GROMACS .gro file of C-alpha atoms in nm:
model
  429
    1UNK     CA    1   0.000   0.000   0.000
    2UNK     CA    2   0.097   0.353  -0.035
    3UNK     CA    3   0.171   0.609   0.158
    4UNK     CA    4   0.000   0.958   0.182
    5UNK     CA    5   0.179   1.256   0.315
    6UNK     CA    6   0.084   1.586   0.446
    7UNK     CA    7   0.316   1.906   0.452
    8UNK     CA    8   0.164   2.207   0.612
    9UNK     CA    9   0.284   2.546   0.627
   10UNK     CA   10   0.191   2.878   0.834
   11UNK     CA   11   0.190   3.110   0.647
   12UNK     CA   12   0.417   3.412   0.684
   13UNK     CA   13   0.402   3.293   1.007
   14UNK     CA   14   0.551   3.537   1.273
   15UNK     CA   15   0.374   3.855   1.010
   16UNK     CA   16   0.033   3.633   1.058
   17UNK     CA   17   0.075   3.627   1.423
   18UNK     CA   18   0.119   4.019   1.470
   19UNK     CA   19  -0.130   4.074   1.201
   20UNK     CA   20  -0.402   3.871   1.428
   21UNK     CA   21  -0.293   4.055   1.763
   22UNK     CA   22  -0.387   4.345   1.545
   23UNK     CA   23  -0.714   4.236   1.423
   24UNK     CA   24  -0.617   4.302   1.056
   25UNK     CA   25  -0.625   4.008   0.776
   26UNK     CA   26  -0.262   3.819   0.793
   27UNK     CA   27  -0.348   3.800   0.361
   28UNK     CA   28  -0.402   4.155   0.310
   29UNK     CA   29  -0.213   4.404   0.555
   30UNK     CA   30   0.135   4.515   0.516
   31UNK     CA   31   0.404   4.405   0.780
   32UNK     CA   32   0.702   4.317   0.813
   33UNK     CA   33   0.850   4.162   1.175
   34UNK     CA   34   1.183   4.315   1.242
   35UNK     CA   35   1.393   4.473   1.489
   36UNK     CA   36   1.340   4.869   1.458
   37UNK     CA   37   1.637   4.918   1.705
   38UNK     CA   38   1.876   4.768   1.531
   39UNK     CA   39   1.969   4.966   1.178
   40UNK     CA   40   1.793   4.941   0.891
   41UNK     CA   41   2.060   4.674   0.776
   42UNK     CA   42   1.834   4.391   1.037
   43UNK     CA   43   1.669   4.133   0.812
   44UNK     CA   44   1.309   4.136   0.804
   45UNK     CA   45   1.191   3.774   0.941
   46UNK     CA   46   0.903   3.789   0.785
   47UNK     CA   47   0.688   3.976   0.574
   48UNK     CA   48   0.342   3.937   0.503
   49UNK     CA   49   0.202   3.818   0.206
   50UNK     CA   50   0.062   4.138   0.050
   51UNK     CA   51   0.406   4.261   0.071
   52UNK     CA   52   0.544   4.006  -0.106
   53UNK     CA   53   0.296   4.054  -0.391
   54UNK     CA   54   0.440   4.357  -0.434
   55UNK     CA   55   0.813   4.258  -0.450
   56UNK     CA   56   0.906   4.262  -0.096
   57UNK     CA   57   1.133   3.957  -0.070
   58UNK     CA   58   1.119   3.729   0.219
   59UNK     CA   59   1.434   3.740   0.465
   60UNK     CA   60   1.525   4.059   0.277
   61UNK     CA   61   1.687   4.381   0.489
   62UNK     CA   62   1.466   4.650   0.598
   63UNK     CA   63   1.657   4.912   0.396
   64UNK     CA   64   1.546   4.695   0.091
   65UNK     CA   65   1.209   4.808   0.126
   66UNK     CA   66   1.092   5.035  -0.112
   67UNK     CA   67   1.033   5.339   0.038
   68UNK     CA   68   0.724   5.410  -0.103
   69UNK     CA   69   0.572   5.150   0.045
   70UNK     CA   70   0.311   5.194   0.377
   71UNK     CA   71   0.365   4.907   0.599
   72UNK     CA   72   0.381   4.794   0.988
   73UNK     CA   73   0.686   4.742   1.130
   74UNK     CA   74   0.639   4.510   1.411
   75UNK     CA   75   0.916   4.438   1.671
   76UNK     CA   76   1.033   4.051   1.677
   77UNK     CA   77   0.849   3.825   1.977
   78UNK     CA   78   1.017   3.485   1.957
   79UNK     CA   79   0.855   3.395   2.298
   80UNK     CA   80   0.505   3.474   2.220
   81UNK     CA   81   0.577   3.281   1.859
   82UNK     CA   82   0.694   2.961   2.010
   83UNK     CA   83   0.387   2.965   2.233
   84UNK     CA   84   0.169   3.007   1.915
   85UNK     CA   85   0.306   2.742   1.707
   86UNK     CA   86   0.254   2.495   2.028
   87UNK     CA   87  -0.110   2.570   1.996
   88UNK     CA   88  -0.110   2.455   1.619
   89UNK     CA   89   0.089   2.181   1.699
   90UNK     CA   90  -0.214   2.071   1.947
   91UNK     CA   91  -0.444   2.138   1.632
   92UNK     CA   92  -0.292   1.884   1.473
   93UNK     CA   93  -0.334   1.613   1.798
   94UNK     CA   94  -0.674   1.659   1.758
   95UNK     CA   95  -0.661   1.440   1.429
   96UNK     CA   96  -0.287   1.279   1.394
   97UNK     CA   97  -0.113   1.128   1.628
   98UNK     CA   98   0.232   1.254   1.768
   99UNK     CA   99   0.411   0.949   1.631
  100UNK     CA  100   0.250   0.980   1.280
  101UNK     CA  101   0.412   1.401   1.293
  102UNK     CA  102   0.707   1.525   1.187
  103UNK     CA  103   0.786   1.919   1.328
  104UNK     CA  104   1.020   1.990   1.055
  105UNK     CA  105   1.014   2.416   1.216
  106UNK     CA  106   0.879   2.639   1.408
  107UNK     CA  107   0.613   2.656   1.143
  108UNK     CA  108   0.585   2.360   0.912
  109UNK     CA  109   0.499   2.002   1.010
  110UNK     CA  110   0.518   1.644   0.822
  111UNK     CA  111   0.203   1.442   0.876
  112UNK     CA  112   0.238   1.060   0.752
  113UNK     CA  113  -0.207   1.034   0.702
  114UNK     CA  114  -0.193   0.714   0.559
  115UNK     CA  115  -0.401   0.507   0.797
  116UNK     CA  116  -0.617   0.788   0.879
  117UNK     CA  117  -0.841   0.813   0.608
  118UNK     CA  118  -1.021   0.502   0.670
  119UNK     CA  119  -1.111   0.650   0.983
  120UNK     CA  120  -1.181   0.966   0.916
  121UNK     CA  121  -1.369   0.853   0.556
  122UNK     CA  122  -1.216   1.108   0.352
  123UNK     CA  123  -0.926   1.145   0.095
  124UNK     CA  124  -0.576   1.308   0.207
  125UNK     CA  125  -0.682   1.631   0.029
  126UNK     CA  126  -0.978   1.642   0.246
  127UNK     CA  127  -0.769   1.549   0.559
  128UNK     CA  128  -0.573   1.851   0.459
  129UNK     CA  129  -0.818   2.116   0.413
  130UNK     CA  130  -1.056   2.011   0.727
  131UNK     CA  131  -0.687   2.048   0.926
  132UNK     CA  132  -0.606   2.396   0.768
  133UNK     CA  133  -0.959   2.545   0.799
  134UNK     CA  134  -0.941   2.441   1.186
  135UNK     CA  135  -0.623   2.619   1.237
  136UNK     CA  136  -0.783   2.914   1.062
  137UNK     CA  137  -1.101   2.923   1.243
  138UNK     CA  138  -0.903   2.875   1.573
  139UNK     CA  139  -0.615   3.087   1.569
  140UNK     CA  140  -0.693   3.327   1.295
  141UNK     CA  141  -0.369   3.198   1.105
  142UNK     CA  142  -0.388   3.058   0.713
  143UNK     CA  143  -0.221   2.758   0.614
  144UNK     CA  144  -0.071   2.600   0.316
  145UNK     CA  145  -0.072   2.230   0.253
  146UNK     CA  146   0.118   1.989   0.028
  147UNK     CA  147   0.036   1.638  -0.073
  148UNK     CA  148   0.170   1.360  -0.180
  149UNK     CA  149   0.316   1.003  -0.176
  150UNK     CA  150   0.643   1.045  -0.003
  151UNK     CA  151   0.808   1.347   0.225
  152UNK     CA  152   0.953   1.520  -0.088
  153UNK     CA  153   0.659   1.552  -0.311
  154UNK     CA  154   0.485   1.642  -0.003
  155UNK     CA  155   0.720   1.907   0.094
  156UNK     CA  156   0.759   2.024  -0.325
  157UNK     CA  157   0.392   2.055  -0.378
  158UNK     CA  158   0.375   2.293  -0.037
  159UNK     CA  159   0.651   2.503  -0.138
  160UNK     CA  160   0.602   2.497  -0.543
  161UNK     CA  161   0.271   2.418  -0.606
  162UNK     CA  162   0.025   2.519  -0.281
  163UNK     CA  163   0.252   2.885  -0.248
  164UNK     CA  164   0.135   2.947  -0.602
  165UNK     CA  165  -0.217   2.815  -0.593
  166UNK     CA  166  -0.534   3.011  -0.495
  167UNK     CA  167  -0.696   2.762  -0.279
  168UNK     CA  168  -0.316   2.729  -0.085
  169UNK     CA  169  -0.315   2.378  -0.174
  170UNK     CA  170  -0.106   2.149  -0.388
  171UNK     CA  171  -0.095   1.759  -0.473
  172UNK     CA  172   0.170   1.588  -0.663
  173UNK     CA  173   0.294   1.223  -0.713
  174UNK     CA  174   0.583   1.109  -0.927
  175UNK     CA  175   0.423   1.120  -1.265
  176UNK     CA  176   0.265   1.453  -1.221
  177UNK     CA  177   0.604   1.575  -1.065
  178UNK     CA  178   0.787   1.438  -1.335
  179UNK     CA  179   0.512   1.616  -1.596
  180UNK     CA  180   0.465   1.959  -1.432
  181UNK     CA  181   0.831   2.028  -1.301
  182UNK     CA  182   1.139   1.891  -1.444
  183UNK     CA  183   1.165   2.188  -1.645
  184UNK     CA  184   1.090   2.424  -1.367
  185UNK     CA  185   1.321   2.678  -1.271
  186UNK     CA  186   1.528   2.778  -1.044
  187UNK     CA  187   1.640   2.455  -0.911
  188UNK     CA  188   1.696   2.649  -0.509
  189UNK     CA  189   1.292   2.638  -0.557
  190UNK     CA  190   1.293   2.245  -0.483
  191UNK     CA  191   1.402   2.120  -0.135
  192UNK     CA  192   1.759   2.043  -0.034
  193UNK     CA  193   1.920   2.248  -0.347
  194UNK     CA  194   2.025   2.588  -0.213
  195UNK     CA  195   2.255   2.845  -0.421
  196UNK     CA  196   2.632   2.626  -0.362
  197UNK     CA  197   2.455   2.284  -0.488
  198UNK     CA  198   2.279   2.530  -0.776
  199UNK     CA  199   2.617   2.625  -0.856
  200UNK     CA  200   2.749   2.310  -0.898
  201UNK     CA  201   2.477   2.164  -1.102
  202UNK     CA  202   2.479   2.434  -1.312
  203UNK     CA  203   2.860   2.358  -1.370
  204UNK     CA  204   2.777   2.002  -1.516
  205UNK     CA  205   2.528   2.178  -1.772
  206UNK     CA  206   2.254   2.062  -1.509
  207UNK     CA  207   1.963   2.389  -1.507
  208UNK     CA  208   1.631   2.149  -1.443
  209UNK     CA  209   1.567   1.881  -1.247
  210UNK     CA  210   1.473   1.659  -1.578
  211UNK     CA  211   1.765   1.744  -1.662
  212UNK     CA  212   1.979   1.597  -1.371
  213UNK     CA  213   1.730   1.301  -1.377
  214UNK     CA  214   1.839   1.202  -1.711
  215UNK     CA  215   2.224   1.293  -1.657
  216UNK     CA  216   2.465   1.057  -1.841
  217UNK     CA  217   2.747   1.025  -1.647
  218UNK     CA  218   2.629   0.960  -1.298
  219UNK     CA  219   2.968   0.844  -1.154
  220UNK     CA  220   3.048   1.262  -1.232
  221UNK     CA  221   2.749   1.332  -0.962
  222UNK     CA  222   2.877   1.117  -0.709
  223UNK     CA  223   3.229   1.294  -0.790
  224UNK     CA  224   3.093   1.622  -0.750
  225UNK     CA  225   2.874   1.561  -0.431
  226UNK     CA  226   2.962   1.267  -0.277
  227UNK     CA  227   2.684   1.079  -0.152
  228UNK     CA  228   2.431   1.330  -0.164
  229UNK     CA  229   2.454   1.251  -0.517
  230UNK     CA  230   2.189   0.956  -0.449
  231UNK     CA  231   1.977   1.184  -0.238
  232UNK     CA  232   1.950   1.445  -0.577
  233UNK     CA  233   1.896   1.180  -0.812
  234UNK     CA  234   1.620   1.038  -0.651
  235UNK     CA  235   1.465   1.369  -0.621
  236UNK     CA  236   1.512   1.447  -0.965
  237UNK     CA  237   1.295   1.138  -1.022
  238UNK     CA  238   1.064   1.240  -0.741
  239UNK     CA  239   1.152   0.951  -0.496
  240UNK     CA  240   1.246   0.976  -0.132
  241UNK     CA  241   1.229   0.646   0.077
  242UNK     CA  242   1.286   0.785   0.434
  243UNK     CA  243   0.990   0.775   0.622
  244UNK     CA  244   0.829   0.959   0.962
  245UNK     CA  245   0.886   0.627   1.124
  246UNK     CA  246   1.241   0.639   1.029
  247UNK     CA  247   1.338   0.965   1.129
  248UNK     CA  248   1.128   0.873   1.460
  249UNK     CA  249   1.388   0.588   1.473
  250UNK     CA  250   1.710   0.779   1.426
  251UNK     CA  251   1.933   0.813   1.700
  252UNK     CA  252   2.285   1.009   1.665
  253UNK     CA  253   2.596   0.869   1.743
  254UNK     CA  254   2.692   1.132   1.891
  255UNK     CA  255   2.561   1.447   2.071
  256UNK     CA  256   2.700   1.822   2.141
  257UNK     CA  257   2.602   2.145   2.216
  258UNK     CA  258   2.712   2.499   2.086
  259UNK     CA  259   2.643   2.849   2.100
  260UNK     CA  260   2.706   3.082   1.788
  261UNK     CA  261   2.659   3.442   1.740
  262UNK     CA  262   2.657   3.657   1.464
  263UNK     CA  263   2.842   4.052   1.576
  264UNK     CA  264   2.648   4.341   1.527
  265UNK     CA  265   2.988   4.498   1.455
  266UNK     CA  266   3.345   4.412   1.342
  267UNK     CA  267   3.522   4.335   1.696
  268UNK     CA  268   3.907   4.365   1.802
  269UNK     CA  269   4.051   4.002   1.904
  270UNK     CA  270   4.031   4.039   2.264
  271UNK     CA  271   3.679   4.188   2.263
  272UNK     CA  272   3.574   3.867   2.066
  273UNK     CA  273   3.768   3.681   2.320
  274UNK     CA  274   3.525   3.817   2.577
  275UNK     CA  275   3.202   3.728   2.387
  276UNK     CA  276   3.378   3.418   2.337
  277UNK     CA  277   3.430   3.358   2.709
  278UNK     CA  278   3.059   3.459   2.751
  279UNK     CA  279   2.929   3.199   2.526
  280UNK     CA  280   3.152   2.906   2.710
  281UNK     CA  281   2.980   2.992   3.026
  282UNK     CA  282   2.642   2.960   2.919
  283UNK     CA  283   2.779   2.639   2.692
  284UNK     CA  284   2.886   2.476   3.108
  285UNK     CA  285   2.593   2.612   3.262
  286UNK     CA  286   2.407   2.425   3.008
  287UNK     CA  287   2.655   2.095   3.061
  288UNK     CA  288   2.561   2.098   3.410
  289UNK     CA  289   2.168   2.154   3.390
  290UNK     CA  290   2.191   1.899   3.158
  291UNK     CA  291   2.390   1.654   3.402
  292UNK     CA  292   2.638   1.622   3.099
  293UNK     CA  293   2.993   1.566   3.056
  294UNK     CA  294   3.225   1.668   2.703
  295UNK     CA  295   3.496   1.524   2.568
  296UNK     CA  296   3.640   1.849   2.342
  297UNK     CA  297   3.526   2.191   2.239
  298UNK     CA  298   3.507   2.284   1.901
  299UNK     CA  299   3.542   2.705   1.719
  300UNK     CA  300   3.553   2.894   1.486
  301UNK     CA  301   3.549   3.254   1.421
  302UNK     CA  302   3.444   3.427   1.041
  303UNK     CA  303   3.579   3.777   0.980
  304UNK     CA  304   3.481   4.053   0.826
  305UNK     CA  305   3.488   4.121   0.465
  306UNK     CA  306   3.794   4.327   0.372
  307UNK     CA  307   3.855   4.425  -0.044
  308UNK     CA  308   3.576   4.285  -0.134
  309UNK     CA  309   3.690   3.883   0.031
  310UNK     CA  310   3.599   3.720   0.306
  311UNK     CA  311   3.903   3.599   0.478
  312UNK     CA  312   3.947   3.218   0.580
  313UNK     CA  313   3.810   3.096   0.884
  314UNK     CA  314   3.971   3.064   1.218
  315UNK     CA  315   3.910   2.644   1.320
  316UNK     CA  316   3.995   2.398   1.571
  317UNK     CA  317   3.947   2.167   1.806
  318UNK     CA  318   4.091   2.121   2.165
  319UNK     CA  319   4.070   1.796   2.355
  320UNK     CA  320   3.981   1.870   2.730
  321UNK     CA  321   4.199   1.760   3.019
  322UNK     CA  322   3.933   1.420   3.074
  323UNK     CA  323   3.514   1.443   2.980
  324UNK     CA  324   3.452   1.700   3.218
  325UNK     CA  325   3.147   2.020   3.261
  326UNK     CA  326   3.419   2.191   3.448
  327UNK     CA  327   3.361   2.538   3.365
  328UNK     CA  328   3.761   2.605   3.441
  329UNK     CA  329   3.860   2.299   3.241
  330UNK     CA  330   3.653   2.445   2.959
  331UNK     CA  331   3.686   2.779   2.976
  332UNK     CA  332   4.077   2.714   2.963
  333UNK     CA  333   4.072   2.497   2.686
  334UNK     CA  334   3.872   2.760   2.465
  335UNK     CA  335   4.120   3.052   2.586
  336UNK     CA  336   4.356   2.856   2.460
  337UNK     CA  337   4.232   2.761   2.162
  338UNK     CA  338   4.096   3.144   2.047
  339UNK     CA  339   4.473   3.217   2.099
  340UNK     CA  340   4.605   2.945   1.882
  341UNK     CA  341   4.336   2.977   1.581
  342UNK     CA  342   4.244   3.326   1.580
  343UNK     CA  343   4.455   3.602   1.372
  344UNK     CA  344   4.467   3.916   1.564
  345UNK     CA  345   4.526   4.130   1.321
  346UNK     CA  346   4.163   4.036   1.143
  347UNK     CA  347   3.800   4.162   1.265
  348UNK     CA  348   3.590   3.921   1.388
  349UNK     CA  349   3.206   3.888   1.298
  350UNK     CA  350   3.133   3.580   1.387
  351UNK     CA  351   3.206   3.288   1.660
  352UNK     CA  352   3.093   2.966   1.714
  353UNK     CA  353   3.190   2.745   2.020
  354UNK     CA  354   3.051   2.412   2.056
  355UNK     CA  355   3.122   2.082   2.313
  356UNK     CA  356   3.125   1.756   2.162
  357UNK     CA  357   3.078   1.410   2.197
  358UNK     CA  358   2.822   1.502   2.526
  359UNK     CA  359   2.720   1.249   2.721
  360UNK     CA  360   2.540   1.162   3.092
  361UNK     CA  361   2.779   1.263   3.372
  362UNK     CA  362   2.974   0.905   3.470
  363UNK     CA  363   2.873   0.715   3.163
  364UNK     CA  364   3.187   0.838   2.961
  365UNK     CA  365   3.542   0.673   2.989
  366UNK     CA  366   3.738   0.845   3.307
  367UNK     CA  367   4.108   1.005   3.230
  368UNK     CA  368   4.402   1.015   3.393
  369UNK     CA  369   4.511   1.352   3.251
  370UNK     CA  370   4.242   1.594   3.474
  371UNK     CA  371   4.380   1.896   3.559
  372UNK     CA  372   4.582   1.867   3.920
  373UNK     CA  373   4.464   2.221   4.001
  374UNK     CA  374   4.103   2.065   4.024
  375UNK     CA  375   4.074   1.886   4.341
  376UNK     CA  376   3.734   1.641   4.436
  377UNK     CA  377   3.673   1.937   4.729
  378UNK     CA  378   3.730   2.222   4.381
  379UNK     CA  379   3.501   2.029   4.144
  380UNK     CA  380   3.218   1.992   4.400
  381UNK     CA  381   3.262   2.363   4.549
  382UNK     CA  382   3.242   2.453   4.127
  383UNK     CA  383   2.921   2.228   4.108
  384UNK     CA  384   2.745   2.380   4.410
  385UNK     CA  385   2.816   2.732   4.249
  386UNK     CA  386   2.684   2.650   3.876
  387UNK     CA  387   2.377   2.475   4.048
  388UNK     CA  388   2.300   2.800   4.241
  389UNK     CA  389   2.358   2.989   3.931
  390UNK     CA  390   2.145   2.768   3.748
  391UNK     CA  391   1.847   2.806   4.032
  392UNK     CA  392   1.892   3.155   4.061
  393UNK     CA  393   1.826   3.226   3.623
  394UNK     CA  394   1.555   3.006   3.668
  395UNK     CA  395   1.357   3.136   3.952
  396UNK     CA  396   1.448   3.540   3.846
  397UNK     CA  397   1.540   3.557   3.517
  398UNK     CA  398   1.853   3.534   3.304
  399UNK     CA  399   2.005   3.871   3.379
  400UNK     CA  400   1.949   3.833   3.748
  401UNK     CA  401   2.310   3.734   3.786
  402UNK     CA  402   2.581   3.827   3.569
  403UNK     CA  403   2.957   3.796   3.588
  404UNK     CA  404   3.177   4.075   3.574
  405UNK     CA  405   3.280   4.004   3.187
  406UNK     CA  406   2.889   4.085   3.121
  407UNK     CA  407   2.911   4.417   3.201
  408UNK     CA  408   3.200   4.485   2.968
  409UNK     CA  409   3.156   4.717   2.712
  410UNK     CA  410   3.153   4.427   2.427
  411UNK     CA  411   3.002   4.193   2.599
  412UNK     CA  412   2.657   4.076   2.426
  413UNK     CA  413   2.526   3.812   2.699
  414UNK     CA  414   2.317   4.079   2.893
  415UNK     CA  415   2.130   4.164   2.552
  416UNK     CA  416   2.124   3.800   2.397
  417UNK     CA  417   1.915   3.672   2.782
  418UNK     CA  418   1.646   3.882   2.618
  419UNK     CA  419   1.639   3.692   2.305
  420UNK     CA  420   1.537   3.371   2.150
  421UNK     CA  421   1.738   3.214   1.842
  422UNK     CA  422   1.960   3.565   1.852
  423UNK     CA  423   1.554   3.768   1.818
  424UNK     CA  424   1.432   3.949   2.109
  425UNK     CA  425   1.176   3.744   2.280
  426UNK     CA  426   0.895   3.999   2.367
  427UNK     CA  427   0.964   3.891   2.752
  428UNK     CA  428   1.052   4.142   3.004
  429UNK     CA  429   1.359   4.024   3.227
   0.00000   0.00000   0.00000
């Protein structure tokens, strides 16, 4: 038997929410949700239909905006967002179960249907539009909904076909796919293909996805991209053989955790060396609510453009002294490492800092390389503290305590408590 697929989409979703909190009609007011005190360089992240329709792009700056244009400007609430996308999500209990969904964002879900219909005595398309009026009726939000046979038809008939269809809903299986799209362009509209793969298709003479289908040299494809070659060609034919079950299944070998942050300006190496600092402490603080352990940390730094190039990245990796959430162990490690990898003669725009290979406190092979400086009574006195840290956030807010380093004048962790995904939250601290 075969399998029916849902993909539904909010749409505009964070313009759609300030657009009902308004009263006005997410389809035909003008808004945009971005960060008016940040300069007009912020990306907007998201503007409202209407606005597309009249060549607002999606993601774009706020400067890009043509100036002629009335619209509301609505300030970012990632809190109140989250909140409203676990309300759909319980929209979608009402008829699917959670094992049978597939939360692929903050605002687009899988839904495997198959063995619903029976039950519900309707077809998938029906199943579809009695799910997207309810979310309509109840939250004031409109929907878009793909169908199809597998994940990827499901997902390309929501973002190709439904987006372009007046009733916001599209259908496809692999002979209509094969009919209606291979010659459909640009290839960064179908999933998985952004601008770099684009690039490199277009390099092999490949402009359409009938075209890569019916490639002639597919040992070249597997030169060029490795095994995601097998992934594109079975797109290109419109097949996809991972299921919801399977990705309900998957289990990663291994775990980590990581902070990143883009700069709102070029910084000096030893104020990015603060931020950097910052962003380890939350990275233990995190370890240790999480009862977790790490065996290295991981970063890199991007720099600013300078004649026109982006300079190389700064990268490595550190082992620490044993799998430890020691905040000294850690901290020292990444000082360290920002010293080794980082040219100081370069502005830095970005950092990332991540712990890998995490796992449950004890459960990891013990070292005998830990730091002598870090005694059983200095390891449990360090606990104690990050645990009353950790209770204080919790019970008063993030910026209740601070360290000294977060009152520097480059520090960022004061401003990024009040935000969600690096967006302010819309929560007072």
């Amino acid at each position: 038997m075969g399998r029916e697929y849902l993909c539904i989409d909010l749409k505009s979703f964070y313009a759609s929410v300030e657009c009902v909190e308004r009263g006005l009609d997410p389809l035909t007011t003008d808004l945009v949700v971005a960060d008016a005190s940040r300069t007009d360089k912020t990306i907007c992240l998201a503007v409202s239909p209407s606005l597309k329709a009249k060549g607002v792009r999606n993601r774009c700056r706020v400067f890009e905006i043509p100036p002629h244009l009335n619209y509301i400007m609505a300030p970012p609430r990632m809190k109140h967002y989250i909140d409203a996308s676990a309300n759909i999500y319980a929209i979608y209990l009402k008829y699917i179960s959670k094992e049978d969904i597939h939360v692929y964002s903050i605002d687009e879900a899988f839904m495997d249907v198959t063995h619903y219909l029976d039950y519900y005595g309707c077809t998938t398309r029906e199943l579809g539009e009695r799910i997207r009026q309810d979310i309509l009726d109840t939250t004031g939000i409109p929907a878009t909904c793909g169908m199809g046979p597998n994940l990827y038809l499901a997902k390309v008939a929501l973002d190709i076909s439904a987006k372009h269809s007046a009733d916001f809903f599209g259908a496809l299986d692999e002979e209509s796919y094969r009919a209606t799209l291979w010659d459909h362009r640009p290839l960064t509209d179908f999933w998985r293909v952004g601008p770099g793969t684009e690039r490199r298709l277009h390099e092999l003479g490949i402009r359409t996805m009938g075209e890569l289908a019916l490639y002639p040299d597919q040992e070249l494809l597997y030169q060029t991209f490795g095994v995601d070659a097998e992934i594109l060609i079975d797109h290109a034919w419109g097949l996809e053989p991972v299921t919801i079950a399977d990705i309900k299944a998957y289990r990663p070998q291994t775990h980590s955790l990581g902070n990143a942050q883009v700069l709102g300006c070029a910084y000096s190496f030893d104020d990015a060396l603060l931020v950097a600092k910052e962003m380890t402490d939350q990275i233990c603080l995190e370890l240790v609510e999480r009862s977790l352990d790490a065996e290295s940390i991981t970063l890199s730094v991007g720099y600013e453009k300078a004649n026109g190039m982006i300079p190389p990245h700064g990268h490595g990796i550190a082992h620490l002294p044993g799998r430890t959430n020691s905040r000294a162990a850690i901290l020292e490690a990444m000082t360290s490492l920002f010293e080794r990898v980082v040219d100081r003669t370069l502005p830095v725009k970005r950092l990332w800092v991540v712990v890998n290979d995490t796992q449950p406190e004890g459960e990891g092979q013990l070292s005998l390389f830990s730091p002598a400086a870090e005694t059983p009574e200095a390891a449990a006195e360090e606990r104690t503290r990050q645990e009353a840290i950790l209770d204080i956030k919790r019970k008063f807010g993030k910026n209740a305590l601070l360290k000294g380093i977060d009152l520097m004048p480059a520090a960022t962790q004061r401003e990024r408590n009040a935000q969600i995904g690096g967006h302010r939250s819309g929560e007072a601290l």
